[in-house]
Amino acid sequence: MKESFVVEGLGGKRTLVGEIPVRGSKNAVLPAMASSIIFNAPLRLTNVPDIEDVYRMSELLEHLGAKTEKVKKREYVINGHDIKDSVMDEVLSKKMRASIILSGPLLARFKKVTFPHPGGCVIGARPIDLFLSGFEKMGATVDEKKESFVISAPKGLRGANIFFAIPSVTASETFIMAGVLAKGTTFLKNVALEPEITALAEFLVSCGAKIKGIGTPVLEITGTNGKLLTPKIYKTIPDRLETGSFLILAALAGKDVTITHCHPEHIEALTDLLISSGVSIEIAKSSIRVKHTEKSKLKAFNIKTHEYPGFPTDVQAPTVVYLTQVKGESFVFETIFEGRLQFTQDLVKMGADIKLWDAHRATIQGPTPLKGREVEGPDIRAGLALLVAAIIAKGTSTINSIYYIDRGYERIEERFSALGVDIKRVSGE
Ligand code: EPU
């Protein structure tokens, strides 16, 4: 059944008030769920967001033979030790690119893994060359079949020196888990620095893994030669990307909004720009308060997406919405994914003045009032950005394809309604 959000826009008024708690990070909990494969007992995960991608990862693990149980609100127990099979389900795997994270722990434990090509998606081509060459360096052979990859390492994975040509988030996580179970020492170089990777590595160390250099681009991992780890309880860190999206909403439509249960230091790339743009922001230890700022005082700025701690590609889309509302010209350079500016077509339909130079670069002239329209949510982050646009626009908007928003944001309509947004989830045919 297709669902949409119908939003009655505020027409530029800043009326939202209250607190909005940030849920656990999607991109942290997915690799943590995958790590259940390298444990000798059930893994308990807390602060798990209630989102579609978590359900997809549970289904993937269950298909492999794991038992996953939601024991209470936002708490899961996953028995990955029960897994007997390392052939990943093709349909489920293709629904979520992050399924690729399972390849590392499965190969390390079962000496073989079969997974389909995850394919490109609307945000870009998303190749997997770093995964394939990394597995080969660890002693595996890669057999590319028509529909799938079969990776085998009959003698088990061995430690290797792996330099990532690009600091990939999921490749870093995959090879951390592979290295932990391998024989000998693995050096991972040019590792991505996103907090979700640090959270995974620190958690594995708390369970007995030997990883040096956490939080730096070079990791040294001493493998257990196949011995499984004993799990501790995993607590999911707050979602910095959700925090960022809420900050933009508060800056554009807030009278007085406090974003709670977050790690402000993880989203400094955005708060720093918003403060210099003129937004009134008070940062505390685990909350950020955004107070009403006269819209006419807000200034434009340029963004260039970058690996952490630079400006996150996942917050680019909502920030573009912000830039349509402030005075001046801004330039956006999306360096990570080639499909992530496409959604600006919908913003233009709503009244924004955006010139797309090529797949990676856009210029925005602001401010332009936005008008309610029917738009598609093409991916998780652009979907949320269009929702923010609908909230500030004049008139009624319909956002279709909200499955994407549900993939990454827990029951967003309830949480935005609590701040005063007029939003309804409606079912189509
Ligand atoms: N890349 C390659 N070869 C590879 C792997 C990646 O060329 O083998 C390239 C990608 O095409 C891209 C760059 O490396 O240009 C960086 O991509 P990365 O691999 O870091 O992305 P990812 O690991 O697939 C994660 C997040 C994304 C987030 C990106 C960038 C998860 C589950 N996903 O993806 O999150 O946008 O890092 O920070 O952690 C989202 O949450 O909506 C989302 C898409």
Coordinates of C-alpha atoms and ligand atoms in Angstrom, one line a residue:
M1 CA 0.0 0.0 0.0
K2 CA 1.4 3.4 -1.0
E3 CA 1.5 6.0 1.7
S4 CA 2.0 9.8 1.5
F5 CA 2.3 12.7 3.8
V6 CA -0.1 15.6 3.4
V7 CA 1.3 18.7 5.0
E8 CA -0.4 22.1 5.5
G9 CA 2.5 24.5 5.3
L10 CA 3.3 27.3 7.6
G11 CA 3.7 29.8 4.8
G12 CA 7.0 31.1 6.2
K13 CA 5.7 31.6 9.8
R14 CA 8.0 30.4 12.6
T15 CA 5.7 28.8 15.1
L16 CA 7.1 25.4 16.0
V17 CA 7.8 25.0 19.7
G18 CA 8.9 22.2 22.0
E19 CA 11.4 19.4 22.3
I20 CA 12.2 16.7 19.8
P21 CA 14.3 13.8 20.9
V22 CA 16.8 12.3 18.5
R23 CA 16.6 8.5 18.0
G24 CA 19.5 6.0 17.7
S25 CA 21.6 6.3 14.5
K26 CA 20.5 4.2 11.6
N27 CA 24.0 4.0 10.2
A28 CA 25.5 2.9 13.5
V29 CA 22.9 0.3 14.4
L30 CA 23.0 -1.5 11.0
P31 CA 26.7 -2.5 11.3
A32 CA 26.2 -3.3 14.9
M33 CA 23.4 -5.7 14.0
A34 CA 25.7 -7.3 11.4
S35 CA 28.3 -7.8 14.1
S36 CA 26.0 -10.3 15.7
I37 CA 27.5 -12.8 13.3
I38 CA 30.9 -12.7 15.0
F39 CA 29.6 -13.3 18.5
N40 CA 29.4 -16.6 20.4
A41 CA 26.2 -15.6 22.2
P42 CA 23.1 -13.4 21.6
L43 CA 23.8 -9.7 21.1
R44 CA 21.5 -7.1 22.9
L45 CA 21.1 -3.8 21.2
T46 CA 19.5 -0.7 22.9
N47 CA 18.3 2.6 21.6
V48 CA 17.5 0.9 18.3
P49 CA 15.4 3.2 16.1
D50 CA 12.0 1.9 14.9
I51 CA 12.7 2.3 11.2
E52 CA 12.3 0.3 8.0
D53 CA 16.1 -0.3 7.5
V54 CA 16.3 -2.0 10.9
Y55 CA 13.4 -4.3 9.9
R56 CA 15.2 -5.1 6.6
M57 CA 18.5 -5.9 8.4
S58 CA 16.5 -8.2 10.8
E59 CA 14.9 -10.0 7.8
L60 CA 18.3 -10.4 6.2
L61 CA 19.8 -11.9 9.3
E62 CA 16.8 -14.1 9.9
H63 CA 17.0 -15.4 6.3
L64 CA 20.5 -16.5 7.1
G65 CA 19.3 -18.4 10.2
A66 CA 19.7 -15.8 13.0
K67 CA 17.0 -15.3 15.5
T68 CA 16.1 -11.6 16.0
E69 CA 13.7 -10.5 18.6
K70 CA 12.4 -7.1 19.6
V71 CA 12.4 -7.6 23.3
K72 CA 11.0 -4.2 24.2
K73 CA 10.6 -0.8 22.8
R74 CA 13.8 0.0 20.8
E75 CA 15.6 -3.0 22.2
Y76 CA 16.6 -6.1 20.2
V77 CA 18.3 -9.4 20.9
I78 CA 20.0 -11.0 17.9
N79 CA 21.3 -14.5 18.0
G80 CA 23.7 -14.5 15.1
H81 CA 25.5 -17.5 16.4
D82 CA 22.6 -19.7 15.0
I83 CA 23.5 -18.7 11.5
K84 CA 24.5 -21.7 9.4
D85 CA 24.2 -20.3 5.9
S86 CA 26.2 -17.5 4.2
V87 CA 24.1 -17.0 1.1
M88 CA 22.4 -13.7 1.3
D89 CA 18.9 -13.3 0.1
E90 CA 18.9 -11.5 -3.3
V91 CA 15.7 -9.6 -3.0
L92 CA 16.2 -8.5 0.6
S93 CA 19.9 -7.5 -0.1
K94 CA 19.0 -5.3 -3.0
K95 CA 16.5 -3.4 -1.0
M96 CA 19.2 -1.8 1.1
R97 CA 22.8 -1.1 0.0
A98 CA 23.9 -1.5 3.6
S99 CA 23.3 -5.2 3.3
I100 CA 26.9 -5.3 1.9
I101 CA 28.1 -4.9 5.5
L102 CA 27.1 -8.5 6.2
S103 CA 29.7 -9.8 3.7
G104 CA 32.7 -9.1 5.9
P105 CA 31.5 -11.0 9.1
L106 CA 29.9 -13.8 7.0
L107 CA 33.1 -14.4 5.0
A108 CA 35.3 -14.2 8.1
R109 CA 33.2 -16.7 9.9
F110 CA 32.0 -19.1 7.2
K111 CA 35.0 -18.8 4.8
K112 CA 32.5 -18.1 2.0
V113 CA 29.8 -15.6 1.2
T114 CA 27.4 -15.1 -1.7
F115 CA 25.7 -11.8 -2.2
P116 CA 24.0 -10.1 -5.1
H117 CA 25.4 -7.0 -6.7
P118 CA 23.8 -4.3 -4.6
G119 CA 23.4 -2.2 -7.7
G120 CA 23.2 1.6 -8.1
C121 CA 20.5 3.7 -6.6
V122 CA 19.0 7.1 -7.0
I123 CA 21.8 8.8 -5.1
G124 CA 24.6 7.3 -7.3
A125 CA 26.3 4.4 -9.0
R126 CA 27.6 3.0 -5.7
P127 CA 30.4 0.6 -6.8
I128 CA 31.8 -2.2 -4.6
D129 CA 35.3 -2.4 -5.9
L130 CA 36.8 -1.5 -2.5
F131 CA 35.1 -4.6 -1.0
L132 CA 36.2 -7.0 -3.7
S133 CA 39.8 -5.9 -3.8
G134 CA 40.0 -5.9 0.0
F135 CA 38.7 -9.5 0.3
E136 CA 41.3 -10.5 -2.3
K137 CA 44.0 -8.9 -0.3
M138 CA 42.8 -11.0 2.7
G139 CA 43.3 -14.2 0.6
A140 CA 39.9 -14.7 -0.8
T141 CA 38.9 -15.4 -4.4
V142 CA 36.1 -13.4 -6.0
D143 CA 33.9 -15.2 -8.5
E144 CA 31.5 -12.9 -10.3
K145 CA 28.4 -14.8 -11.5
K146 CA 25.6 -13.3 -13.5
E147 CA 23.5 -12.3 -10.5
S148 CA 25.9 -12.6 -7.6
F149 CA 29.4 -12.6 -6.2
V150 CA 30.7 -15.7 -4.5
I151 CA 33.7 -14.9 -2.3
S152 CA 35.7 -17.8 -0.9
A153 CA 38.6 -18.1 1.4
P154 CA 38.8 -21.9 2.2
K155 CA 41.7 -21.4 4.6
G156 CA 40.1 -18.5 6.3
L157 CA 40.8 -14.8 5.9
R158 CA 44.3 -13.7 6.7
G159 CA 45.6 -10.3 7.9
A160 CA 46.4 -7.8 5.1
N161 CA 47.5 -4.3 4.3
I162 CA 44.4 -2.6 2.9
F163 CA 44.6 1.0 1.6
F164 CA 41.2 2.3 0.7
A165 CA 41.4 4.6 -2.4
I166 CA 38.3 6.3 -1.0
P167 CA 37.4 6.5 2.7
S168 CA 34.2 4.4 2.4
V169 CA 32.0 4.1 5.5
T170 CA 30.5 0.7 5.0
A171 CA 33.8 -0.7 3.5
S172 CA 35.6 0.5 6.7
E173 CA 33.0 -1.3 8.9
T174 CA 33.1 -4.4 6.8
F175 CA 36.8 -4.8 7.0
I176 CA 37.0 -4.0 10.7
M177 CA 34.7 -7.0 11.3
A178 CA 36.6 -9.1 8.8
G179 CA 39.9 -8.2 10.4
V180 CA 38.7 -9.0 13.9
L181 CA 38.2 -12.6 13.0
A182 CA 41.1 -13.0 10.5
K183 CA 44.3 -14.8 11.1
G184 CA 47.1 -12.3 11.8
T185 CA 47.2 -8.5 11.7
T186 CA 45.2 -6.3 9.3
F187 CA 46.2 -2.7 8.6
L188 CA 43.3 -0.6 7.3
K189 CA 44.5 2.7 5.9
N190 CA 42.5 5.8 4.8
V191 CA 39.6 4.5 6.9
A192 CA 36.6 6.7 7.1
L193 CA 36.2 8.6 10.3
E194 CA 32.4 8.8 10.7
P195 CA 31.3 8.4 14.4
E196 CA 29.3 5.3 13.4
I197 CA 32.6 3.6 12.6
T198 CA 34.3 4.7 15.8
A199 CA 31.2 3.4 17.7
L200 CA 31.5 0.0 16.1
A201 CA 35.2 -0.3 16.7
E202 CA 34.9 0.8 20.3
F203 CA 32.1 -1.7 20.9
L204 CA 34.1 -4.5 19.4
V205 CA 37.1 -3.6 21.6
S206 CA 34.8 -3.7 24.6
C207 CA 33.9 -7.3 23.6
G208 CA 37.6 -8.3 23.4
A209 CA 38.6 -7.3 19.8
K210 CA 42.1 -5.9 19.4
I211 CA 41.9 -2.7 17.4
K212 CA 44.5 0.1 17.6
G213 CA 44.1 3.6 16.2
I214 CA 40.4 4.0 16.6
G215 CA 39.3 7.5 15.5
T216 CA 42.3 7.8 13.2
P217 CA 42.6 6.9 9.5
V218 CA 44.9 4.0 10.2
L219 CA 43.6 0.9 12.1
E220 CA 45.7 -2.0 13.3
I221 CA 43.6 -5.1 14.0
T222 CA 44.9 -8.2 15.5
G223 CA 42.6 -11.0 14.5
T224 CA 41.3 -13.9 16.6
N225 CA 41.9 -16.6 13.9
G226 CA 38.2 -17.5 13.9
K227 CA 37.5 -17.3 17.6
L228 CA 34.1 -15.6 18.1
L229 CA 33.8 -12.7 20.5
T230 CA 31.7 -12.5 23.6
P231 CA 29.1 -9.7 23.4
K232 CA 28.4 -6.8 25.7
I233 CA 25.3 -4.7 25.4
Y234 CA 25.4 -2.3 22.4
K235 CA 23.9 1.2 23.0
T236 CA 23.2 3.0 19.7
I237 CA 24.6 6.5 19.5
P238 CA 22.2 9.3 18.6
D239 CA 21.7 9.9 14.9
R240 CA 23.7 12.9 13.9
L241 CA 22.0 13.1 10.5
E242 CA 18.5 13.2 12.1
T243 CA 19.9 15.9 14.5
G244 CA 21.1 17.9 11.4
S245 CA 17.7 17.6 9.7
F246 CA 15.9 18.8 12.8
L247 CA 18.3 21.7 13.2
I248 CA 17.3 22.9 9.7
L249 CA 13.6 22.5 10.4
A250 CA 14.0 24.5 13.7
A251 CA 16.1 27.2 12.0
L252 CA 13.4 27.7 9.3
A253 CA 10.2 27.1 11.2
G254 CA 11.0 27.2 14.9
K255 CA 9.9 29.7 17.5
D256 CA 11.8 27.8 20.2
V257 CA 12.8 24.2 19.5
T258 CA 15.2 22.1 21.5
I259 CA 16.7 19.0 19.9
T260 CA 17.4 16.6 22.8
H261 CA 19.2 13.2 23.2
C262 CA 21.9 14.2 20.6
H263 CA 25.6 14.5 20.4
P264 CA 26.1 18.1 19.3
E265 CA 29.8 17.6 18.6
H266 CA 28.9 15.1 15.8
I267 CA 27.1 17.8 13.8
E268 CA 29.4 20.7 14.3
A269 CA 30.0 21.1 10.5
L270 CA 26.4 22.2 10.3
T271 CA 25.9 24.1 13.6
D272 CA 29.0 26.2 12.8
L273 CA 27.6 27.3 9.4
L274 CA 24.1 27.9 10.9
I275 CA 25.6 30.1 13.6
S276 CA 27.6 32.1 11.2
S277 CA 24.5 32.4 9.0
G278 CA 22.8 34.1 11.9
V279 CA 20.7 31.4 13.5
S280 CA 20.4 31.7 17.3
I281 CA 21.7 28.4 18.6
E282 CA 22.5 27.3 22.2
I283 CA 24.5 24.1 22.4
A284 CA 24.5 22.0 25.6
K285 CA 26.0 18.6 26.4
S286 CA 23.3 16.5 24.8
S287 CA 20.9 19.1 23.4
I288 CA 20.7 22.0 20.9
R289 CA 18.2 24.8 21.3
V290 CA 17.2 26.9 18.3
K291 CA 15.5 30.2 19.1
H292 CA 13.5 32.4 16.8
T293 CA 15.7 34.4 14.5
E294 CA 14.4 37.1 12.2
K295 CA 14.4 35.5 8.8
S296 CA 15.7 38.7 7.1
K297 CA 18.9 38.5 9.2
L298 CA 19.9 35.1 7.9
K299 CA 22.8 35.0 5.4
A300 CA 23.7 32.5 2.7
F301 CA 26.7 30.2 2.8
N302 CA 28.4 27.7 0.6
I303 CA 28.7 24.0 1.2
K304 CA 31.0 21.3 0.0
T305 CA 30.2 17.8 1.2
H306 CA 33.1 15.9 2.6
E307 CA 33.8 12.8 4.7
Y308 CA 33.5 13.3 8.5
P309 CA 34.3 15.6 10.1
G310 CA 33.5 17.7 7.0
F311 CA 30.0 18.6 5.9
P312 CA 27.9 15.4 5.7
T313 CA 26.4 14.5 2.3
D314 CA 23.4 13.2 4.2
V315 CA 22.6 16.7 5.4
Q316 CA 23.1 18.4 2.1
A317 CA 19.5 18.1 0.9
P318 CA 17.8 19.8 4.0
T319 CA 20.6 22.4 3.9
V320 CA 19.7 23.3 0.3
V321 CA 16.1 23.9 1.5
Y322 CA 17.6 26.2 4.2
L323 CA 19.6 28.1 1.6
T324 CA 16.5 28.8 -0.6
Q325 CA 15.1 30.8 2.4
V326 CA 18.1 33.0 3.2
K327 CA 19.4 36.1 1.6
G328 CA 22.0 35.9 -1.1
E329 CA 23.6 33.4 -3.4
S330 CA 25.0 30.1 -2.3
F331 CA 27.0 27.4 -4.0
V332 CA 26.6 23.7 -3.2
F333 CA 29.3 21.2 -4.2
E334 CA 28.1 17.6 -3.6
T335 CA 31.4 15.6 -3.8
I336 CA 30.3 12.2 -2.6
F337 CA 27.3 11.1 -4.7
E338 CA 26.3 12.1 -8.2
G339 CA 22.6 11.7 -7.7
R340 CA 22.1 13.7 -4.6
L341 CA 21.2 17.1 -6.2
Q342 CA 18.4 15.7 -8.4
F343 CA 15.8 16.4 -5.8
T344 CA 16.3 20.1 -6.4
Q345 CA 14.0 19.7 -9.4
D346 CA 11.1 19.3 -6.9
L347 CA 12.3 22.3 -4.9
V348 CA 12.2 24.4 -8.1
K349 CA 8.7 23.1 -8.7
M350 CA 7.9 24.6 -5.3
G351 CA 9.3 28.0 -6.2
A352 CA 13.0 27.7 -5.4
D353 CA 15.6 29.5 -7.6
I354 CA 18.2 26.8 -8.2
K355 CA 20.6 26.4 -11.1
L356 CA 22.0 22.9 -11.5
W357 CA 25.4 23.2 -13.3
D358 CA 26.0 19.5 -13.4
A359 CA 25.4 16.4 -11.2
H360 CA 27.6 17.8 -8.5
R361 CA 27.2 21.5 -8.4
A362 CA 24.3 23.9 -7.9
T363 CA 23.8 27.6 -7.2
I364 CA 20.9 28.8 -5.1
Q365 CA 19.4 32.3 -5.0
G366 CA 17.5 33.2 -1.9
P367 CA 15.2 34.0 -0.4
T368 CA 12.3 32.6 -2.4
P369 CA 8.9 31.7 -0.8
L370 CA 7.9 28.1 -1.5
K371 CA 4.5 26.9 -2.6
G372 CA 2.8 23.6 -1.6
R373 CA 3.0 21.0 -4.3
E374 CA 2.9 17.2 -4.9
V375 CA 6.4 15.9 -4.9
E376 CA 8.2 12.5 -4.7
G377 CA 10.7 11.6 -2.0
P378 CA 13.4 10.0 -4.1
D379 CA 15.7 8.8 -1.2
I380 CA 15.9 8.9 2.6
R381 CA 17.5 12.3 3.0
A382 CA 16.0 14.1 0.0
G383 CA 12.6 12.8 1.2
L384 CA 13.1 14.5 4.6
A385 CA 14.3 17.7 2.9
L386 CA 11.2 17.9 0.8
L387 CA 9.1 17.4 3.9
V388 CA 10.9 20.3 5.5
A389 CA 10.2 22.3 2.4
A390 CA 6.5 21.4 2.6
I391 CA 6.4 22.5 6.2
I392 CA 7.7 26.0 5.4
A393 CA 5.8 26.4 2.2
K394 CA 2.5 28.2 1.7
G395 CA -0.4 25.8 1.0
T396 CA -0.8 22.1 1.0
S397 CA 1.9 19.6 -0.1
T398 CA 1.7 15.9 -0.8
I399 CA 5.0 13.9 -0.4
N400 CA 4.8 10.6 -2.1
S401 CA 7.2 7.6 -1.7
I402 CA 7.4 8.1 2.0
Y403 CA 8.8 4.6 2.4
Y404 CA 12.2 6.2 2.0
I405 CA 11.5 8.6 4.9
D406 CA 10.4 5.6 7.0
R407 CA 13.6 3.8 6.1
G408 CA 15.6 6.3 8.2
Y409 CA 13.3 8.3 10.4
E410 CA 11.1 6.8 13.1
R411 CA 7.4 7.9 12.8
I412 CA 8.4 11.4 11.7
E413 CA 4.8 12.6 11.5
E414 CA 4.1 12.0 15.2
R415 CA 7.3 13.7 16.2
F416 CA 6.8 16.7 13.9
S417 CA 3.2 17.0 14.9
A418 CA 4.3 17.3 18.6
L419 CA 6.2 20.5 17.5
G420 CA 3.1 21.9 15.9
V421 CA 3.4 20.7 12.3
D422 CA 0.1 20.0 10.5
I423 CA 1.0 16.6 8.9
K424 CA -1.0 13.5 8.1
R425 CA -0.1 10.1 6.8
V426 CA -2.5 9.0 4.2
S427 CA -2.8 5.7 2.3
G428 CA -3.3 5.5 -1.4
E429 CA -4.2 2.4 -3.5
Ligands
EPU1 N1 32.8 3.9 -3.2 C1 33.5 3.4 -4.2 N2 33.8 2.0 -4.2 C2 33.3 1.2 -3.1 C3 32.6 1.8 -2.1 C4 32.4 3.2 -2.1 O1 33.9 4.0 -5.2 O2 33.6 0.0 -3.2 C5 32.5 5.4 -3.3 C6 31.0 5.7 -3.3 O3 30.5 5.6 -4.6 C7 31.0 7.1 -2.8 C8 32.2 7.2 -1.8 O4 32.9 6.0 -2.0 O5 31.3 8.0 -3.8 C9 31.7 7.1 -0.3 O6 30.7 6.2 -0.2 P1 30.6 5.2 1.1 O7 31.1 3.9 0.7 O8 31.3 5.9 2.3 O9 29.0 5.2 1.3 P2 28.3 4.0 2.0 O10 29.2 3.3 3.0 O11 27.7 3.1 0.9 C10 27.4 5.3 4.0 C11 26.0 5.6 4.6 C12 25.3 6.6 3.6 C13 26.1 7.8 3.5 C14 27.5 7.5 3.0 C15 28.4 8.7 3.0 C16 25.5 3.6 5.8 C17 24.7 2.4 5.9 N3 25.3 4.4 4.7 O12 27.2 4.7 2.7 O13 24.0 6.8 4.2 O14 25.5 8.7 2.7 O15 28.1 6.5 3.9 O16 28.6 9.2 4.3 O17 26.3 3.9 6.7 C18 21.8 7.4 4.3 O18 21.8 7.2 5.5 O19 20.8 7.9 3.8 C19 22.9 7.0 3.5 C20 22.8 6.9 2.2

